[in-house]
Tab-separated table of C-alpha atoms in Angstrom:
chain	number	residue	atom	x	y	z
A	1273	MET	CA	125.150	101.785	98.232
A	1274	HIS	CA	121.426	100.998	97.920
A	1275	GLU	CA	119.816	103.310	95.317
A	1276	PRO	CA	116.177	104.274	96.066
A	1277	VAL	CA	114.090	103.950	92.882
A	1278	LEU	CA	112.673	107.166	91.321
A	1279	LEU	CA	113.813	109.142	94.372
A	1280	ASP	CA	113.511	112.634	92.833
A	1281	ARG	CA	109.998	111.910	91.593
A	1282	VAL	CA	108.935	110.550	94.983
A	1283	LEU	CA	110.268	113.672	96.718
A	1284	ALA	CA	108.476	115.967	94.238
A	1285	LEU	CA	105.153	114.162	94.622
A	1286	PHE	CA	105.202	114.325	98.427
A	1287	ALA	CA	106.518	117.913	98.755
A	1288	PRO	CA	103.118	119.722	98.612
A	1289	ALA	CA	101.769	117.546	101.454
A	1290	LEU	CA	104.840	117.703	103.706
A	1291	ALA	CA	106.627	121.020	103.144
A	1292	GLU	CA	107.159	123.529	105.964
A	1293	ARG	CA	104.745	122.005	108.460
A	1294	PRO	CA	104.692	119.298	111.114
A	1295	ALA	CA	103.682	116.265	109.053
A	1296	VAL	CA	103.549	112.486	109.409
A	1297	LEU	CA	104.433	110.016	106.662
A	1298	VAL	CA	104.171	106.222	106.766
A	1299	ASP	CA	106.866	104.409	104.812
A	1300	ALA	CA	105.065	101.063	104.595
A	1301	THR	CA	108.143	99.254	103.246
A	1302	VAL	CA	111.039	101.149	104.821
A	1303	GLY	CA	113.629	98.574	103.698
A	1304	LEU	CA	117.140	100.017	103.871
A	1305	GLY	CA	115.755	103.516	104.506
A	1306	GLY	CA	116.766	105.236	101.258
A	1307	HIS	CA	113.485	107.018	100.523
A	1308	ALA	CA	112.912	107.630	104.259
A	1309	ASP	CA	116.314	109.280	104.740
A	1310	ALA	CA	115.769	111.621	101.793
A	1311	LEU	CA	112.243	112.582	102.918
A	1312	LEU	CA	113.375	113.286	106.494
A	1313	SER	CA	116.291	115.377	105.197
A	1314	ALA	CA	114.013	117.373	102.879
A	1315	HIS	CA	111.397	118.093	105.569
A	1316	PRO	CA	112.846	119.029	108.995
A	1317	GLU	CA	109.404	118.929	110.682
A	1318	LEU	CA	108.488	115.484	109.316
A	1319	THR	CA	107.868	112.483	111.566
A	1320	LEU	CA	108.271	109.166	109.750
A	1321	VAL	CA	106.681	105.856	110.731
A	1322	GLY	CA	108.592	103.057	109.019
A	1323	LEU	CA	107.186	99.525	108.725
A	1324	ASP	CA	108.974	96.414	107.507
A	1325	ARG	CA	108.460	92.696	107.970
A	1326	ASP	CA	112.164	91.935	107.532
A	1327	PRO	CA	114.130	92.291	110.816
A	1328	HIS	CA	117.429	92.552	108.867
A	1329	ALA	CA	116.077	95.505	106.867
A	1330	LEU	CA	114.816	97.186	110.048
A	1331	ALA	CA	118.249	96.845	111.659
A	1332	ALA	CA	119.856	98.468	108.599
A	1333	SER	CA	117.329	101.324	108.443
A	1334	THR	CA	117.658	101.901	112.218
A	1335	ASP	CA	121.361	102.611	111.693
A	1336	ARG	CA	120.808	104.720	108.584
A	1337	LEU	CA	118.042	106.868	110.103
A	1338	ALA	CA	119.550	107.248	113.593
A	1339	ARG	CA	120.725	110.804	112.825
A	1340	HIS	CA	117.083	111.929	112.553
A	1341	GLY	CA	116.519	111.064	116.228
A	1342	ASP	CA	112.997	110.831	117.599
A	1343	ARG	CA	111.442	111.906	114.296
A	1344	VAL	CA	111.632	108.210	113.296
A	1345	ARG	CA	109.431	105.380	114.597
A	1346	LEU	CA	110.327	101.966	113.163
A	1347	VAL	CA	107.965	99.016	113.623
A	1348	HIS	CA	108.385	95.319	112.784
A	1349	ALA	CA	105.124	94.734	110.909
A	1350	VAL	CA	103.651	93.793	107.538
A	1351	TYR	CA	102.024	96.814	105.898
A	1352	ASP	CA	98.480	95.446	106.267
A	1353	ARG	CA	98.897	96.079	110.032
A	1354	MET	CA	99.062	99.832	109.364
A	1355	PRO	CA	95.734	100.686	111.106
A	1356	ALA	CA	96.829	98.894	114.317
A	1357	VAL	CA	100.287	100.525	114.238
A	1358	LEU	CA	98.805	104.016	113.747
A	1359	ALA	CA	96.311	103.407	116.564
A	1360	GLU	CA	99.138	102.306	118.896
A	1361	LEU	CA	101.022	105.517	118.055
A	1362	GLY	CA	97.898	107.635	118.644
A	1363	LEU	CA	97.698	108.803	115.002
A	1364	SER	CA	94.212	109.240	113.527
A	1365	SER	CA	95.432	110.453	110.102
A	1366	VAL	CA	98.672	110.948	108.176
A	1367	ASP	CA	99.985	113.300	105.483
A	1368	GLY	CA	101.651	110.711	103.279
A	1369	VAL	CA	102.005	106.990	102.642
A	1370	LEU	CA	104.772	105.409	100.561
A	1371	PHE	CA	104.863	101.802	99.331
A	1372	ASP	CA	108.016	100.561	97.574
A	1373	LEU	CA	106.910	96.982	96.871
A	1374	GLY	CA	108.806	93.856	95.874
A	1375	VAL	CA	112.135	92.436	97.009
A	1376	SER	CA	114.803	94.771	98.366
A	1377	SER	CA	118.330	94.765	96.990
A	1378	MET	CA	119.554	93.439	100.348
A	1379	GLN	CA	117.223	90.440	100.147
A	1380	LEU	CA	118.326	89.684	96.576
A	1381	ASP	CA	122.019	90.152	97.338
A	1382	ARG	CA	122.081	87.769	100.306
A	1383	ALA	CA	122.184	84.352	98.636
A	1384	GLU	CA	121.074	82.489	101.773
A	1385	ARG	CA	117.653	84.191	101.606
A	1386	GLY	CA	116.822	82.145	98.476
A	1387	PHE	CA	115.197	84.945	96.438
A	1388	ALA	CA	117.633	84.911	93.508
A	1389	TYR	CA	117.526	82.015	91.041
A	1390	ALA	CA	121.043	82.817	89.803
A	1391	LYS	CA	122.624	81.563	93.062
A	1392	ASP	CA	122.213	78.152	94.721
A	1393	ALA	CA	120.682	78.664	98.160
A	1394	PRO	CA	118.118	77.164	100.548
A	1395	LEU	CA	114.581	77.602	99.183
A	1396	ASP	CA	113.440	80.047	101.876
A	1397	MET	CA	112.084	83.295	100.289
A	1398	ARG	CA	110.495	84.535	103.533
A	1399	MET	CA	110.816	88.299	103.951
A	1400	ASP	CA	110.454	87.672	107.687
A	1401	GLN	CA	112.592	84.644	108.491
A	1402	THR	CA	111.156	84.434	112.004
A	1403	ALA	CA	107.758	83.139	110.877
A	1404	GLY	CA	105.761	81.241	108.276
A	1405	LYS	CA	106.289	78.601	105.616
A	1406	THR	CA	109.250	78.547	103.234
A	1407	ALA	CA	109.316	78.074	99.459
A	1408	ALA	CA	110.568	74.523	100.082
A	1409	ASP	CA	107.461	73.860	102.238
A	1410	VAL	CA	105.241	75.023	99.368
A	1411	LEU	CA	107.046	72.901	96.765
A	1412	ASN	CA	107.135	69.785	98.945
A	1413	THR	CA	103.592	69.796	100.369
A	1414	TYR	CA	101.127	71.539	98.027
A	1415	PRO	CA	99.011	69.317	95.733
A	1416	ALA	CA	99.779	69.593	91.999
A	1417	GLU	CA	96.540	71.532	91.310
A	1418	GLU	CA	97.352	74.131	93.972
A	1419	LEU	CA	100.946	74.494	92.755
A	1420	ALA	CA	99.686	74.989	89.201
A	1421	ARG	CA	97.197	77.645	90.360
A	1422	ILE	CA	99.915	79.610	92.188
A	1423	LEU	CA	102.283	79.472	89.210
A	1424	ARG	CA	99.504	80.519	86.821
A	1425	GLU	CA	98.002	83.317	88.961
A	1426	TYR	CA	101.083	84.738	90.692
A	1427	GLY	CA	103.742	83.971	88.082
A	1428	GLU	CA	101.560	84.245	84.949
A	1429	GLU	CA	103.349	81.042	83.912
A	1430	ARG	CA	102.075	79.434	80.677
A	1431	PHE	CA	103.485	76.027	81.611
A	1432	ALA	CA	102.124	75.975	85.177
A	1433	GLN	CA	100.459	72.562	84.863
A	1434	ARG	CA	103.543	70.955	83.339
A	1435	ILE	CA	105.876	72.427	85.987
A	1436	ALA	CA	103.567	71.407	88.855
A	1437	ARG	CA	103.442	67.799	87.613
A	1438	ALA	CA	107.234	67.726	87.287
A	1439	VAL	CA	107.690	69.124	90.832
A	1440	VAL	CA	105.342	66.507	92.346
A	1441	SER	CA	107.090	63.701	90.460
A	1442	GLU	CA	110.557	64.937	91.445
A	1443	ARG	CA	109.770	65.552	95.124
A	1444	ALA	CA	108.577	61.941	95.486
A	1445	ARG	CA	112.176	60.946	94.770
A	1446	GLU	CA	113.647	63.544	97.144
A	1447	PRO	CA	112.150	66.703	98.730
A	1448	PHE	CA	113.307	70.075	97.334
A	1449	ALA	CA	115.796	71.938	99.525
A	1450	THR	CA	117.854	74.286	97.313
A	1451	SER	CA	117.224	76.620	94.402
A	1452	ALA	CA	119.707	75.012	91.955
A	1453	ARG	CA	117.694	71.788	91.786
A	1454	LEU	CA	114.478	73.700	91.113
A	1455	VAL	CA	116.193	75.783	88.398
A	1456	ARG	CA	117.442	72.579	86.724
A	1457	LEU	CA	113.914	71.152	86.753
A	1458	LEU	CA	112.555	74.345	85.183
A	1459	TYR	CA	115.196	74.252	82.431
A	1460	ASP	CA	114.195	70.655	81.693
A	1461	THR	CA	110.441	71.382	81.792
A	1462	VAL	CA	110.017	74.716	79.983
A	1463	PRO	CA	110.270	74.213	76.180
A	1464	ALA	CA	113.543	75.347	74.587
A	1465	ALA	CA	111.793	77.762	72.197
A	1466	THR	CA	110.223	79.611	75.145
A	1467	ARG	CA	113.567	79.705	76.977
A	1468	ARG	CA	115.127	81.473	74.009
A	1469	THR	CA	112.545	84.282	73.881
A	1470	GLY	CA	110.795	84.432	77.269
A	1471	GLY	CA	113.630	85.355	79.634
A	1472	HIS	CA	115.008	83.079	82.350
A	1473	PRO	CA	112.708	80.047	82.767
A	1474	ALA	CA	112.871	80.348	86.574
A	1475	LYS	CA	111.798	84.003	86.792
A	1476	ARG	CA	108.034	83.446	86.838
A	1477	THR	CA	108.146	80.422	89.155
A	1478	PHE	CA	110.365	82.205	91.681
A	1479	GLN	CA	108.047	85.244	91.611
A	1480	ALA	CA	105.007	83.023	92.199
A	1481	LEU	CA	106.631	81.178	95.110
A	1482	ARG	CA	107.763	84.438	96.727
A	1483	ILE	CA	104.266	85.950	96.492
A	1484	GLU	CA	102.706	82.795	97.974
A	1485	VAL	CA	105.258	82.448	100.794
A	1486	ASN	CA	104.836	86.091	101.876
A	1487	GLY	CA	101.117	86.491	101.108
A	1488	GLU	CA	102.079	89.654	99.234
A	1489	LEU	CA	98.959	90.240	97.139
A	1490	ASP	CA	96.559	89.482	100.004
A	1491	ALA	CA	98.471	91.867	102.284
A	1492	LEU	CA	98.427	94.580	99.599
A	1493	ARG	CA	94.672	94.112	99.045
A	1494	ARG	CA	94.125	94.829	102.745
A	1495	ALA	CA	96.763	97.556	103.054
A	1496	LEU	CA	95.732	99.843	100.185
A	1497	PRO	CA	92.197	100.697	101.471
A	1498	ALA	CA	93.631	101.157	104.983
A	1499	ALA	CA	96.345	103.505	103.717
A	1500	LEU	CA	93.875	105.535	101.659
A	1501	ALA	CA	91.495	105.791	104.626
A	1502	ALA	CA	94.332	107.079	106.847
A	1503	LEU	CA	95.184	110.016	104.538
A	1504	ARG	CA	94.018	113.456	105.632
A	1505	VAL	CA	92.547	115.792	102.995
A	1506	GLY	CA	95.568	117.051	101.042
A	1507	GLY	CA	97.571	113.965	101.999
A	1508	ARG	CA	99.305	111.943	99.273
A	1509	ILE	CA	100.041	108.295	98.536
A	1510	VAL	CA	102.828	107.051	96.260
A	1511	VAL	CA	103.157	103.375	95.266
A	1512	GLU	CA	106.059	101.796	93.386
A	1513	SER	CA	105.194	98.337	92.006
A	1514	TYR	CA	107.509	95.963	90.169
A	1515	GLN	CA	105.115	93.504	88.542
A	1516	SER	CA	101.767	93.740	86.806
A	1517	LEU	CA	99.697	91.974	89.504
A	1518	GLU	CA	100.630	94.540	92.163
A	1519	ASP	CA	100.204	97.439	89.765
A	1520	ARG	CA	96.715	96.237	88.819
A	1521	LEU	CA	95.635	96.221	92.485
A	1522	VAL	CA	96.970	99.768	92.947
A	1523	LYS	CA	95.287	100.996	89.764
A	1524	GLN	CA	91.923	99.518	90.843
A	1525	ALA	CA	92.125	100.886	94.403
A	1526	PHE	CA	92.910	104.393	93.140
A	1527	ALA	CA	90.322	104.312	90.342
A	1528	GLU	CA	87.527	103.337	92.723
A	1529	LEU	CA	88.025	106.452	94.865
A	1530	ALA	CA	88.866	108.783	91.961
A	1531	ARG	CA	85.478	108.363	90.279
A	1532	SER	CA	82.244	110.163	91.103
A	1533	ARG	CA	79.440	108.189	92.769
A	1534	THR	CA	76.780	110.614	91.536
A	1535	PRO	CA	74.340	108.698	89.272
A	1536	PRO	CA	75.094	109.433	85.601
A	1537	GLY	CA	72.842	112.020	83.966
A	1538	LEU	CA	72.436	114.314	86.965
A	1539	PRO	CA	73.486	117.904	86.147
A	1540	VAL	CA	75.337	118.483	89.455
A	1541	GLU	CA	77.515	116.440	91.779
A	1542	LEU	CA	75.516	115.142	94.751
A	1543	PRO	CA	77.019	116.228	98.101
A	1544	GLY	CA	79.244	113.487	99.489
A	1545	HIS	CA	79.188	111.605	96.161
A	1546	GLY	CA	82.163	113.225	94.428
A	1547	PRO	CA	85.578	111.655	93.975
A	1548	SER	CA	87.650	111.415	97.173
A	1549	LEU	CA	90.982	111.002	95.340
A	1550	ARG	CA	92.738	112.983	92.606
A	1551	LEU	CA	95.160	110.998	90.485
A	1552	LEU	CA	98.597	112.647	90.277
A	1553	THR	CA	100.035	110.403	87.563
A	1554	ARG	CA	98.712	109.626	84.094
A	1555	GLY	CA	98.757	105.857	84.127
A	1556	ALA	CA	101.876	104.306	85.633
A	1557	GLU	CA	105.148	106.222	85.369
A	1558	ARG	CA	108.354	104.388	84.440
A	1559	ALA	CA	112.020	105.077	85.112
A	1560	GLY	CA	114.125	106.733	82.414
A	1561	GLU	CA	117.052	105.104	80.621
A	1562	GLN	CA	119.666	106.951	82.689
A	1563	GLU	CA	118.238	105.733	85.990
A	1564	ILE	CA	117.890	102.154	84.723
A	1565	GLU	CA	121.522	102.200	83.611
A	1566	LYS	CA	122.581	103.360	87.089
A	1567	ASN	CA	120.105	101.154	88.987
A	1568	PRO	CA	118.874	98.058	87.066
A	1569	ARG	CA	116.154	97.429	89.690
A	1570	ALA	CA	114.338	100.495	88.316
A	1571	ALA	CA	113.721	98.788	84.953
A	1572	SER	CA	110.425	97.208	86.014
A	1573	VAL	CA	109.078	99.959	88.295
A	1574	ARG	CA	105.567	101.341	87.807
A	1575	LEU	CA	104.790	104.395	89.935
A	1576	ARG	CA	101.272	105.652	90.712
A	1577	ALA	CA	100.319	108.518	93.019
A	1578	ALA	CA	97.133	110.161	94.279
A	1579	GLU	CA	95.952	112.955	96.613
A	1580	ARG	CA	93.055	112.802	99.064
A	1581	ILE	CA	90.620	115.605	98.119
A	1582	GLU	CA	87.625	114.642	100.279
A	1583	ALA	CA	87.484	113.209	103.800
A	1584	ALA	CA	87.160	109.426	104.090
């Protein structure tokens, strides 16, 4: 059974905004519906709008959440389409927004999706397999400089230039189609000393390709301000990130609205210039050892949360 990450903490953070009142929450990455199911069960007057770009995940969450009836609205959409979705549903503001970012356990477990470097599979990596370029398209068509940039920026890969040159050389012989061949190339290209201490040599490259294929960071850059703008006063946002690039974007978006815009040195806060967000977490919260033992996916989670304290 799919285990939602930091479920008890997520429920506790949202409770003051949702309890004992008709409320609306957007689950921007509904996935298999674990968090959504628990939130709907905890709050009988809650209406949940669930977004996901993956049609397979939406089908699974439709089944899981069916018992909650018309309190659930599921939409096939990337989370940066949140403003359009809310407008279509006639919602001007919401009481909560949840982002559980990264790859779902279902996507990792299905080898044919190509997300996991431990299994040979077609190099796809699209969260929505109905649209867009695949990881193979990226590897086989991008110039070496662009490949190196993606590996460096999205995978924080030290050997980006070396890997990009090797990919371009190898694809001239035969285009890339499956993950095993790419993993072999990475083993041959990343120095042995780094392989011994730096984790699996394919981890950073696969992360970079997945982010590029799905436009994840660009979508998150657009989605965070939209989500924060949609929150009513007293509404709360919770974001679970699984790598440092996502977490940095969340931290920056929250920090910008949590600081005063009154010029320094003035004795009082200027009207309309105070913070519009209150941070609910000190830095990023991590999962405890017990949860990680039960659910290894929780090992890399970083959770941040905030409350809207002034109208947008």
